C-alpha cells in the first residue's frame, strides 16, 4: 500500500531499537472491520431466532433443537455465505 512505502519506525523501551521498515501483512488494517461489517449484514438476513447463532471473529456457532433443524441451518448459512462470495469451511465442523 502506498501509504506504507518507505516508512520506517522504531520500538522504544529503555532505548530505541534499530529502525525497521513498516510492512502490511495480510492486507489493510481495515480488513477486520470490513469483515465484521459484511458478516453483520449477512447474518441479519440469515438469523433464525432461538436458539441463536453465535459469531466470534470468523467462527460461527449454529444451534438447533434437532439434527434435522441443524442440517437445515447449515444449508441456509452455507448458501447465504456463498451467495455473497464467502465460503463455509465444513471441514472444521463439530457436532456436540
XYZ file of C-alpha atoms in Angstrom:
96
model
C 0.000 0.000 0.000
C 1.314 3.380 -0.972
C 0.879 4.931 2.449
C 3.423 2.461 3.904
C 6.044 2.712 1.141
C 9.435 3.731 2.530
C 8.129 4.228 6.083
C 10.372 3.230 8.980
C 9.757 3.037 12.709
C 11.494 2.028 15.944
C 10.422 0.264 19.131
C 11.010 2.376 22.209
C 11.600 0.696 25.586
C 14.596 1.804 27.647
C 16.175 2.883 24.372
C 15.266 2.856 20.712
C 15.598 -0.287 18.626
C 17.266 -0.302 15.249
C 14.921 1.265 12.642
C 12.918 -1.160 10.521
C 10.551 -0.850 7.563
C 6.798 -0.807 8.137
C 5.068 -3.511 6.105
C 1.430 -4.504 5.832
C 0.995 -8.227 6.495
C -2.218 -9.821 5.293
C -3.820 -6.702 3.929
C -5.248 -3.439 5.014
C -5.704 -2.558 8.668
C -9.338 -2.022 7.719
C -9.819 -5.683 6.721
C -11.048 -6.880 10.150
C -13.525 -4.000 10.379
C -14.814 -4.583 6.861
C -15.187 -8.304 7.598
C -17.281 -7.554 10.708
C -19.500 -5.131 8.761
C -20.077 -7.655 5.956
C -20.770 -10.525 8.379
C -23.239 -8.367 10.330
C -25.154 -7.577 7.148
C -25.170 -11.210 6.018
C -26.129 -12.549 9.446
C -29.124 -10.199 9.640
C -30.527 -11.947 6.570
C -29.774 -15.448 7.887
C -30.596 -15.306 11.601
C -33.470 -17.591 12.527
C -34.230 -16.642 16.138
C -33.926 -19.114 19.001
C -31.668 -20.897 19.580
C -29.415 -18.087 18.385
C -26.479 -18.225 16.023
C -23.271 -17.027 17.663
C -20.348 -15.456 15.854
C -16.877 -14.712 17.157
C -14.250 -13.404 14.740
C -14.598 -15.776 11.768
C -16.203 -18.617 13.761
C -19.908 -19.427 13.567
C -21.830 -21.487 16.120
C -25.153 -22.897 14.989
C -27.529 -24.490 17.484
C -30.798 -26.310 16.879
C -33.365 -28.448 18.670
C -32.796 -31.417 16.346
C -30.224 -32.749 13.927
C -32.584 -32.104 11.004
C -33.014 -28.463 12.059
C -29.248 -28.137 12.397
C -28.698 -29.502 8.885
C -31.268 -27.034 7.568
C -29.448 -24.157 9.284
C -26.101 -25.286 7.880
C -27.525 -25.405 4.350
C -29.153 -21.977 4.795
C -25.939 -20.370 6.101
C -23.730 -22.068 3.507
C -25.999 -20.890 0.666
C -26.256 -17.378 2.092
C -22.496 -17.045 2.515
C -21.768 -18.440 -0.949
C -24.269 -16.002 -2.476
C -22.071 -13.208 -1.084
C -18.804 -14.778 -2.269
C -17.800 -16.326 1.084
C -17.187 -19.974 1.875
C -18.088 -22.017 4.949
C -15.324 -24.442 5.934
C -17.335 -27.563 6.756
C -14.123 -29.499 7.408
C -13.793 -27.764 10.783
C -17.367 -28.529 11.898
C -18.040 -30.253 15.209
C -21.329 -31.672 16.416
C -21.995 -31.820 20.153
